[in-house]
Amino acid sequence: MNTTEIIELTQQYIMNTYTRFPVAFVRGEGCYLFDAEGKQYLDFVAGIAVNALGHSHPAIVESICEQAKKLIHTSNLFHIQSQSELAHLLCENSFADKVFFCNSGAEANEAAVKLARRYGKINKGEDCYEVITAEKSFHGRTLKMIAATGQERIKRGFEPLPQGFLHVPLNNLDALYQAISEKTCAIMLEPIQGEGGLHRSEKEYLLKVRELCDKHQILLIFDEIQCGMGRTGKLFAYEHSQIPPDILTLAKALGTGIPIGACLATDRAAQAFQPGDHGSTFGGNFLACQVAKTFLEILIRPNFLAEVVKNAKYLHGQLIQLKSQYELIQEIRGEGLMIGIELNIEAKTIVEKALQKGLIINCVQNNVLRLVPPLVVTKEQIDEAIQIMASLFQESLQGKIP
Ligand SMILES: *Cc1c(COP(=O)(O)O)cnc(C)c1O
């Protein structure tokens, strides 16, 4: 099929929930994708921070093939070795003691909020169920997670929404003091907001949040679905502030493209779940866990993240240089290979033009370009992306881009 035929088929049979670019990829290799007509694209979106090892990484391909030949799924009625091994590896390399596996980010957050509510009810009483989240946060698309998300446009038209969520402006302690009550069972934050525009939870703020949580027996949940798994140059983003949560959620990059989500917790929090309290049919199956384990083993190799940090520094440096050349760049934000470029114009046209020139980037909050390339991106590929972006900013300056 050519691109036009694929697009027609989509329009006829797929529910109209996404605004898609008129491009259909058929193959990927490393940081490059190829469309149905054979055109090559440099991928700086990586399936929205999912394809951390790029496309068709040999170790991931082998892991999938080998596991598929043995066993794909048995259900959680039985023990699953790779699930327990993956959990072991995640716990050994984090604050956590226990893990629950599911299939997506929203589901990981559902598990986190259910666990926090159980914990609150057991330890503080039936009325302890409220979760405080940040404005501009994004926590997923299930009914409960759109209630948790601090963005009106995501909730509109789906009321009545599940109760028990409050939003406060990020990094504002006074607002948080006012929101906390006897009803609060958890505070849920993204160390770095992805969809919200790459804003960071400040270290001083997180320090106070941690203190407040300890003082009032409130659980601190970090949503690291986007910023976790090496994305910021550390295995987990909370390592930058060294303030550990009680619960942490993962998905996106965890399976490098095979759907898997995880809810990590301390023993103290995890004890609130007993047999029958939560579950998932597919969650943590043989295939997904084996692939995630393969990825995590690569990620924790001694030099892997050092290389990510080195390339991320280089990319930041190049972007700072672009900012000094082009006034339309307001700010460069983010950490590691999770970068936001705030513009003083709408970012949509830049994204479309970039795609035409063979560079895949996307935008959040209308005016922020988001770069989340594969963690294996090279200096040469960064140069290629910078060159294309510079040419687009130049065209914009000359009025060729509105
Ligand atoms: C993508 C994302 C989610 C939702 O993940 P899904 O797998 O789409 O359900 C939740 N939180 C954050 C921070 C995300 O980036």
CSV table of C-alpha atoms and ligand atoms in Angstrom, one decimal:
chain,number,residue,atom,x,y,z
A,1,MET,CA,0.0,0.0,0.0
A,2,ASN,CA,1.2,3.5,-0.6
A,3,THR,CA,0.7,6.4,1.9
A,4,THR,CA,-2.5,7.6,0.3
A,5,GLU,CA,-4.1,4.2,0.5
A,6,ILE,CA,-3.1,3.7,4.1
A,7,ILE,CA,-4.6,7.1,5.0
A,8,GLU,CA,-7.9,6.3,3.3
A,9,LEU,CA,-8.1,3.0,5.2
A,10,THR,CA,-7.5,4.8,8.5
A,11,GLN,CA,-10.2,7.4,7.7
A,12,GLN,CA,-12.7,4.7,6.9
A,13,TYR,CA,-12.1,2.4,9.8
A,14,ILE,CA,-10.3,4.1,12.7
A,15,MET,CA,-12.1,6.2,15.3
A,16,ASN,CA,-11.3,9.8,14.9
A,17,THR,CA,-9.4,10.4,18.1
A,18,TYR,CA,-6.0,11.5,16.7
A,19,THR,CA,-4.8,14.3,14.5
A,20,ARG,CA,-2.3,12.4,12.5
A,21,PHE,CA,0.4,13.7,10.1
A,22,PRO,CA,-0.1,12.4,6.5
A,23,VAL,CA,2.8,10.0,6.9
A,24,ALA,CA,2.8,6.2,7.3
A,25,PHE,CA,6.0,4.5,8.3
A,26,VAL,CA,6.8,0.9,7.2
A,27,ARG,CA,10.3,0.3,8.6
A,28,GLY,CA,12.7,1.6,11.2
A,29,GLU,CA,16.4,1.2,11.9
A,30,GLY,CA,18.2,2.9,14.8
A,31,CYS,CA,17.1,6.5,14.9
A,32,TYR,CA,15.7,6.5,11.4
A,33,LEU,CA,12.2,5.7,10.1
A,34,PHE,CA,11.2,5.0,6.5
A,35,ASP,CA,7.8,5.8,5.0
A,36,ALA,CA,5.8,3.8,2.5
A,37,GLU,CA,7.5,5.6,-0.4
A,38,GLY,CA,11.0,4.9,1.1
A,39,LYS,CA,11.7,8.5,2.3
A,40,GLN,CA,14.0,8.6,5.4
A,41,TYR,CA,13.3,10.5,8.6
A,42,LEU,CA,15.4,11.2,11.6
A,43,ASP,CA,13.2,10.3,14.6
A,44,PHE,CA,13.5,12.8,17.6
A,45,VAL,CA,10.1,11.7,19.0
A,46,ALA,CA,10.9,8.0,19.4
A,47,GLY,CA,7.2,6.9,19.6
A,48,ILE,CA,6.7,9.6,22.3
A,49,ALA,CA,9.7,8.6,24.5
A,50,VAL,CA,9.0,4.9,24.0
A,51,ASN,CA,11.7,3.6,21.6
A,52,ALA,CA,14.6,4.3,23.9
A,53,LEU,CA,16.9,2.0,21.9
A,54,GLY,CA,15.7,3.3,18.6
A,55,HIS,CA,14.0,1.0,16.1
A,56,SER,CA,14.7,-2.7,15.5
A,57,HIS,CA,17.5,-2.8,18.1
A,58,PRO,CA,19.1,-6.2,17.6
A,59,ALA,CA,19.0,-7.1,21.3
A,60,ILE,CA,15.3,-6.3,21.5
A,61,VAL,CA,14.5,-8.1,18.3
A,62,GLU,CA,16.3,-11.2,19.5
A,63,SER,CA,14.6,-11.0,22.9
A,64,ILE,CA,11.2,-10.8,21.3
A,65,CYS,CA,11.8,-13.7,18.9
A,66,GLU,CA,13.4,-16.0,21.4
A,67,GLN,CA,10.8,-15.4,24.0
A,68,ALA,CA,7.9,-15.8,21.5
A,69,LYS,CA,9.2,-19.2,20.5
A,70,LYS,CA,9.1,-20.3,24.2
A,71,LEU,CA,6.1,-18.7,25.8
A,72,ILE,CA,4.2,-15.5,25.4
A,73,HIS,CA,1.4,-15.5,28.0
A,74,THR,CA,0.1,-17.7,30.8
A,75,SER,CA,-1.9,-15.2,33.0
A,76,ASN,CA,-1.1,-14.3,36.6
A,77,LEU,CA,-2.7,-17.4,37.9
A,78,PHE,CA,0.8,-18.8,37.8
A,79,HIS,CA,4.4,-17.7,38.6
A,80,ILE,CA,6.3,-15.9,35.8
A,81,GLN,CA,10.0,-16.0,36.1
A,82,SER,CA,10.8,-13.0,33.9
A,83,GLN,CA,8.2,-10.9,35.7
A,84,SER,CA,9.9,-11.6,39.1
A,85,GLU,CA,13.4,-11.1,37.6
A,86,LEU,CA,12.4,-7.8,36.1
A,87,ALA,CA,10.9,-6.7,39.4
A,88,HIS,CA,14.1,-7.7,41.2
A,89,LEU,CA,16.1,-5.6,38.8
A,90,LEU,CA,13.9,-2.6,39.1
A,91,CYS,CA,13.9,-2.8,42.9
A,92,GLU,CA,17.7,-3.4,43.1
A,93,ASN,CA,18.2,-0.2,41.1
A,94,SER,CA,15.6,2.1,42.9
A,95,PHE,CA,14.0,3.0,46.2
A,96,ALA,CA,11.3,0.3,45.6
A,97,ASP,CA,10.7,-3.1,47.3
A,98,LYS,CA,7.7,-4.4,45.3
A,99,VAL,CA,6.3,-4.0,41.8
A,100,PHE,CA,2.9,-4.5,40.1
A,101,PHE,CA,2.9,-4.9,36.4
A,102,CYS,CA,0.3,-3.7,33.9
A,103,ASN,CA,0.2,-2.7,30.2
A,104,SER,CA,0.2,1.1,30.0
A,105,GLY,CA,0.9,4.3,31.8
A,106,ALA,CA,-2.7,5.1,32.7
A,107,GLU,CA,-3.0,1.7,34.2
A,108,ALA,CA,0.2,2.1,36.2
A,109,ASN,CA,-1.2,5.3,37.6
A,110,GLU,CA,-4.6,3.6,38.3
A,111,ALA,CA,-2.7,1.0,40.3
A,112,ALA,CA,-0.8,3.8,42.2
A,113,VAL,CA,-3.9,5.7,43.1
A,114,LYS,CA,-5.8,2.6,44.1
A,115,LEU,CA,-2.9,1.6,46.3
A,116,ALA,CA,-2.7,5.1,47.8
A,117,ARG,CA,-6.4,5.0,48.6
A,118,ARG,CA,-6.2,1.6,50.2
A,119,TYR,CA,-3.2,2.8,52.2
A,120,GLY,CA,-5.1,6.0,53.3
A,121,LYS,CA,-8.2,4.1,54.3
A,122,ILE,CA,-6.3,1.5,56.2
A,123,ASN,CA,-4.0,3.9,58.0
A,124,LYS,CA,-6.1,7.1,58.3
A,125,GLY,CA,-9.7,6.2,57.9
A,126,GLU,CA,-12.5,5.8,55.3
A,127,ASP,CA,-12.4,9.6,54.4
A,128,CYS,CA,-8.8,9.5,53.4
A,129,TYR,CA,-8.9,9.2,49.6
A,130,GLU,CA,-8.0,12.5,48.0
A,131,VAL,CA,-5.0,12.8,45.6
A,132,ILE,CA,-3.3,16.1,44.9
A,133,THR,CA,-1.7,16.6,41.5
A,134,ALA,CA,-0.2,19.5,39.6
A,135,GLU,CA,-1.7,21.9,37.2
A,136,LYS,CA,-0.5,21.1,33.6
A,137,SER,CA,0.2,17.5,34.7
A,138,PHE,CA,-0.7,14.6,32.5
A,139,HIS,CA,-1.5,11.2,33.9
A,140,GLY,CA,-3.4,9.3,31.2
A,141,ARG,CA,-6.7,8.9,29.5
A,142,THR,CA,-8.8,6.6,31.6
A,143,LEU,CA,-11.7,8.3,33.4
A,144,LYS,CA,-9.9,8.3,36.6
A,145,MET,CA,-6.7,9.6,35.1
A,146,ILE,CA,-8.3,12.4,33.2
A,147,ALA,CA,-9.7,13.4,36.6
A,148,ALA,CA,-6.2,13.2,38.0
A,149,THR,CA,-4.8,15.2,35.0
A,150,GLY,CA,-4.5,19.0,35.7
A,151,GLN,CA,-5.6,20.1,32.2
A,152,GLU,CA,-9.2,21.2,31.5
A,153,ARG,CA,-9.1,20.3,27.7
A,154,ILE,CA,-8.6,16.6,28.6
A,155,LYS,CA,-11.6,16.4,30.9
A,156,ARG,CA,-14.1,18.4,28.9
A,157,GLY,CA,-17.2,16.5,27.8
A,158,PHE,CA,-16.6,13.5,29.9
A,159,GLU,CA,-18.3,14.6,33.2
A,160,PRO,CA,-19.2,13.4,35.7
A,161,LEU,CA,-15.6,12.5,36.5
A,162,PRO,CA,-14.4,10.4,39.4
A,163,GLN,CA,-14.1,12.4,42.6
A,164,GLY,CA,-11.1,12.8,44.8
A,165,PHE,CA,-8.6,14.8,42.8
A,166,LEU,CA,-7.3,18.3,43.5
A,167,HIS,CA,-4.9,20.3,41.4
A,168,VAL,CA,-2.3,22.8,42.6
A,169,PRO,CA,0.2,25.0,40.7
A,170,LEU,CA,3.5,23.3,40.5
A,171,ASN,CA,6.4,24.5,42.8
A,172,ASN,CA,4.0,26.6,44.9
A,173,LEU,CA,4.2,25.4,48.5
A,174,ASP,CA,1.5,27.7,49.9
A,175,ALA,CA,-1.0,26.3,47.4
A,176,LEU,CA,0.0,22.8,48.5
A,177,TYR,CA,-0.4,23.7,52.3
A,178,GLN,CA,-3.9,24.9,51.5
A,179,ALA,CA,-4.9,21.8,49.5
A,180,ILE,CA,-3.7,19.3,52.1
A,181,SER,CA,-6.3,18.0,54.5
A,182,GLU,CA,-7.2,14.9,56.6
A,183,LYS,CA,-8.6,13.6,53.3
A,184,THR,CA,-5.3,13.6,51.5
A,185,CYS,CA,-3.9,10.1,50.8
A,186,ALA,CA,-1.3,11.0,48.2
A,187,ILE,CA,0.5,13.7,46.2
A,188,MET,CA,1.2,12.7,42.7
A,189,LEU,CA,3.8,14.6,40.6
A,190,GLU,CA,5.9,14.3,37.5
A,191,PRO,CA,9.6,15.1,38.3
A,192,ILE,CA,9.6,16.7,34.8
A,193,GLN,CA,6.2,17.3,33.1
A,194,GLY,CA,6.1,15.8,29.6
A,195,GLU,CA,2.8,16.9,28.0
A,196,GLY,CA,2.6,19.9,30.2
A,197,GLY,CA,5.5,21.6,28.6
A,198,LEU,CA,8.7,20.2,30.1
A,199,HIS,CA,8.4,22.0,33.5
A,200,ARG,CA,10.4,20.6,36.3
A,201,SER,CA,9.5,20.0,40.0
A,202,GLU,CA,12.1,22.0,41.8
A,203,LYS,CA,14.4,20.2,44.2
A,204,GLU,CA,13.5,22.6,47.2
A,205,TYR,CA,9.8,22.1,46.5
A,206,LEU,CA,10.2,18.3,46.4
A,207,LEU,CA,12.2,18.4,49.6
A,208,LYS,CA,9.3,20.2,51.4
A,209,VAL,CA,6.7,17.9,49.7
A,210,ARG,CA,8.6,14.9,51.0
A,211,GLU,CA,8.6,16.4,54.6
A,212,LEU,CA,4.9,17.2,54.4
A,213,CYS,CA,4.2,13.6,53.2
A,214,ASP,CA,6.2,12.1,56.1
A,215,LYS,CA,4.6,14.4,58.6
A,216,HIS,CA,1.0,13.7,57.6
A,217,GLN,CA,1.4,10.0,56.5
A,218,ILE,CA,0.7,11.0,52.9
A,219,LEU,CA,2.2,8.9,50.1
A,220,LEU,CA,4.4,10.6,47.5
A,221,ILE,CA,3.8,9.2,44.0
A,222,PHE,CA,6.2,10.1,41.1
A,223,ASP,CA,4.8,9.6,37.6
A,224,GLU,CA,8.0,8.7,35.7
A,225,ILE,CA,6.1,7.2,32.8
A,226,GLN,CA,7.8,9.7,30.5
A,227,CYS,CA,10.9,10.9,32.4
A,228,GLY,CA,12.0,7.5,33.8
A,229,MET,CA,14.1,4.7,32.3
A,230,GLY,CA,17.2,6.8,31.5
A,231,ARG,CA,15.4,9.6,29.7
A,232,THR,CA,16.9,12.3,31.8
A,233,GLY,CA,20.4,10.8,32.0
A,234,LYS,CA,19.7,9.0,35.2
A,235,LEU,CA,17.8,5.7,35.4
A,236,PHE,CA,15.0,7.5,37.3
A,237,ALA,CA,14.4,11.2,37.2
A,238,TYR,CA,14.0,11.4,41.0
A,239,GLU,CA,17.7,10.6,41.3
A,240,HIS,CA,18.5,14.1,40.3
A,241,SER,CA,16.9,15.5,43.4
A,242,GLN,CA,17.7,12.4,45.5
A,243,ILE,CA,14.2,12.6,47.0
A,244,PRO,CA,12.6,9.2,46.8
A,245,PRO,CA,8.9,8.7,46.4
A,246,ASP,CA,6.7,5.9,48.1
A,247,ILE,CA,5.3,4.9,44.8
A,248,LEU,CA,6.6,5.4,41.2
A,249,THR,CA,5.0,4.6,37.9
A,250,LEU,CA,6.6,3.5,34.7
A,251,ALA,CA,5.5,2.7,31.2
A,252,LYS,CA,6.5,4.3,27.8
A,253,ALA,CA,10.1,3.3,27.4
A,254,LEU,CA,10.0,0.3,29.8
A,255,GLY,CA,9.2,-2.2,27.1
A,256,THR,CA,10.9,-0.2,24.3
A,257,GLY,CA,7.7,-0.5,22.2
A,258,ILE,CA,6.2,-3.7,23.7
A,259,PRO,CA,3.3,-2.5,25.9
A,260,ILE,CA,4.1,-2.7,29.6
A,261,GLY,CA,3.5,-0.5,32.7
A,262,ALA,CA,4.7,-0.8,36.2
A,263,CYS,CA,3.8,0.5,39.6
A,264,LEU,CA,6.8,0.4,42.0
A,265,ALA,CA,6.4,0.9,45.8
A,266,THR,CA,8.0,0.6,49.2
A,267,ASP,CA,7.1,-2.4,51.3
A,268,ARG,CA,5.2,-0.1,53.6
A,269,ALA,CA,2.9,1.2,50.8
A,270,ALA,CA,2.7,-2.1,49.0
A,271,GLN,CA,1.3,-3.9,52.0
A,272,ALA,CA,-2.0,-2.1,51.4
A,273,PHE,CA,-2.7,-4.5,48.5
A,274,GLN,CA,-3.8,-8.0,49.4
A,275,PRO,CA,-4.8,-10.9,47.1
A,276,GLY,CA,-7.8,-9.9,45.0
A,277,ASP,CA,-7.4,-6.2,45.5
A,278,HIS,CA,-6.0,-5.5,42.0
A,279,GLY,CA,-5.1,-7.3,38.9
A,280,SER,CA,-4.5,-7.4,35.1
A,281,THR,CA,-5.0,-10.2,32.6
A,282,PHE,CA,-2.0,-9.3,30.4
A,283,GLY,CA,0.0,-7.4,33.1
A,284,GLY,CA,3.6,-8.6,33.3
A,285,ASN,CA,3.4,-11.4,30.8
A,286,PHE,CA,6.4,-13.4,29.6
A,287,LEU,CA,7.0,-11.5,26.4
A,288,ALA,CA,6.7,-8.0,27.9
A,289,CYS,CA,8.8,-8.7,30.9
A,290,GLN,CA,11.6,-10.5,29.0
A,291,VAL,CA,11.9,-7.5,26.6
A,292,ALA,CA,11.8,-5.0,29.5
A,293,LYS,CA,14.5,-7.0,31.3
A,294,THR,CA,16.7,-7.0,28.2
A,295,PHE,CA,16.3,-3.2,27.9
A,296,LEU,CA,17.0,-2.6,31.6
A,297,GLU,CA,20.1,-4.8,31.5
A,298,ILE,CA,21.4,-2.6,28.7
A,299,LEU,CA,20.4,0.6,30.5
A,300,ILE,CA,22.4,-0.3,33.6
A,301,ARG,CA,25.6,-1.2,31.9
A,302,PRO,CA,28.3,1.0,33.3
A,303,ASN,CA,28.8,3.3,30.3
A,304,PHE,CA,25.3,3.5,28.8
A,305,LEU,CA,23.9,6.5,30.8
A,306,ALA,CA,27.3,8.3,30.7
A,307,GLU,CA,27.0,8.3,26.9
A,308,VAL,CA,23.4,9.6,27.1
A,309,VAL,CA,24.6,12.4,29.4
A,310,LYS,CA,27.4,13.3,27.1
A,311,ASN,CA,25.2,13.5,24.0
A,312,ALA,CA,22.4,15.3,26.0
A,313,LYS,CA,25.0,18.0,27.1
A,314,TYR,CA,26.0,18.4,23.5
A,315,LEU,CA,22.4,18.7,22.3
A,316,HIS,CA,21.6,21.3,25.1
A,317,GLY,CA,24.8,23.3,24.1
A,318,GLN,CA,23.7,23.3,20.4
A,319,LEU,CA,20.2,24.4,21.3
A,320,ILE,CA,21.5,27.2,23.6
A,321,GLN,CA,23.5,28.4,20.6
A,322,LEU,CA,20.4,28.4,18.4
A,323,LYS,CA,18.6,30.4,21.1
A,324,SER,CA,21.3,33.1,20.9
A,325,GLN,CA,20.8,33.3,17.2
A,326,TYR,CA,17.0,33.2,17.0
A,327,GLU,CA,14.8,35.4,19.0
A,328,LEU,CA,11.7,33.2,18.5
A,329,ILE,CA,13.3,30.7,21.0
A,330,GLN,CA,12.1,31.8,24.5
A,331,GLU,CA,13.6,29.1,26.6
A,332,ILE,CA,15.3,25.7,26.5
A,333,ARG,CA,14.0,23.4,29.3
A,334,GLY,CA,14.3,19.8,30.4
A,335,GLU,CA,16.9,17.4,31.5
A,336,GLY,CA,19.0,14.8,29.6
A,337,LEU,CA,17.3,13.8,26.4
A,338,MET,CA,13.9,15.2,27.4
A,339,ILE,CA,14.0,18.7,26.1
A,340,GLY,CA,11.5,21.5,25.5
A,341,ILE,CA,12.1,24.4,23.3
A,342,GLU,CA,9.6,27.2,24.1
A,343,LEU,CA,8.9,29.4,21.1
A,344,ASN,CA,7.1,32.8,20.9
A,345,ILE,CA,5.2,31.5,17.9
A,346,GLU,CA,2.9,28.4,17.5
A,347,ALA,CA,5.1,25.3,17.1
A,348,LYS,CA,2.7,23.4,14.9
A,349,THR,CA,4.0,24.8,11.6
A,350,ILE,CA,7.6,24.2,12.6
A,351,VAL,CA,6.7,20.5,13.3
A,352,GLU,CA,5.0,20.1,10.0
A,353,LYS,CA,7.9,21.7,8.0
A,354,ALA,CA,10.4,19.6,10.0
A,355,LEU,CA,8.6,16.5,8.9
A,356,GLN,CA,8.8,17.6,5.3
A,357,LYS,CA,12.5,18.0,5.7
A,358,GLY,CA,12.8,14.5,7.3
A,359,LEU,CA,13.0,15.4,11.0
A,360,ILE,CA,10.4,14.1,13.4
A,361,ILE,CA,9.7,16.3,16.4
A,362,ASN,CA,6.5,17.2,18.1
A,363,CYS,CA,4.9,20.0,20.1
A,364,VAL,CA,3.1,20.3,23.4
A,365,GLN,CA,1.1,23.1,24.8
A,366,ASN,CA,1.0,24.8,21.4
A,367,ASN,CA,4.3,26.6,21.6
A,368,VAL,CA,6.8,24.1,23.0
A,369,LEU,CA,8.8,21.8,20.7
A,370,ARG,CA,9.5,18.5,22.5
A,371,LEU,CA,12.7,16.5,21.7
A,372,VAL,CA,12.8,13.0,23.1
A,373,PRO,CA,15.1,11.1,20.7
A,374,PRO,CA,16.2,7.5,21.2
A,375,LEU,CA,18.7,7.3,24.0
A,376,VAL,CA,21.1,5.8,21.5
A,377,VAL,CA,21.1,9.0,19.4
A,378,THR,CA,24.6,10.0,18.1
A,379,LYS,CA,26.4,13.3,17.9
A,380,GLU,CA,26.2,13.2,14.1
A,381,GLN,CA,22.4,12.7,14.3
A,382,ILE,CA,22.1,15.6,16.8
A,383,ASP,CA,24.0,17.8,14.3
A,384,GLU,CA,21.6,16.7,11.6
A,385,ALA,CA,18.6,17.6,13.7
A,386,ILE,CA,20.1,21.0,14.7
A,387,GLN,CA,20.8,21.8,11.1
A,388,ILE,CA,17.3,21.2,10.1
A,389,MET,CA,15.8,23.1,13.0
A,390,ALA,CA,18.2,26.0,12.3
A,391,SER,CA,17.0,26.1,8.7
A,392,LEU,CA,13.4,26.2,9.9
A,393,PHE,CA,14.0,29.0,12.4
A,394,GLN,CA,15.7,30.9,9.6
A,395,GLU,CA,12.7,30.4,7.2
A,396,SER,CA,10.5,31.6,10.0
A,397,LEU,CA,12.6,34.7,10.4
A,398,GLN,CA,12.2,35.4,6.7
A,399,GLY,CA,8.4,35.0,7.0
A,400,LYS,CA,8.2,31.7,5.1
A,401,ILE,CA,6.7,30.1,8.2
A,402,PRO,CA,3.8,32.0,9.8
B,1,LIG,C1,2.2,9.0,28.5
B,1,LIG,C2,2.0,9.3,29.9
B,1,LIG,C3,0.9,8.7,30.7
B,1,LIG,C4,-0.1,7.8,30.0
B,1,LIG,O1,0.5,6.6,29.5
B,1,LIG,P1,-0.4,5.7,28.5
B,1,LIG,O2,0.5,4.5,28.3
B,1,LIG,O3,-0.7,6.5,27.3
B,1,LIG,O4,-1.6,5.3,29.3
B,1,LIG,C5,0.9,9.0,32.0
B,1,LIG,N1,1.7,9.9,32.6
B,1,LIG,C6,2.7,10.5,31.9
B,1,LIG,C7,3.7,11.4,32.5
B,1,LIG,C8,2.9,10.2,30.5
B,1,LIG,O5,3.8,10.8,29.8
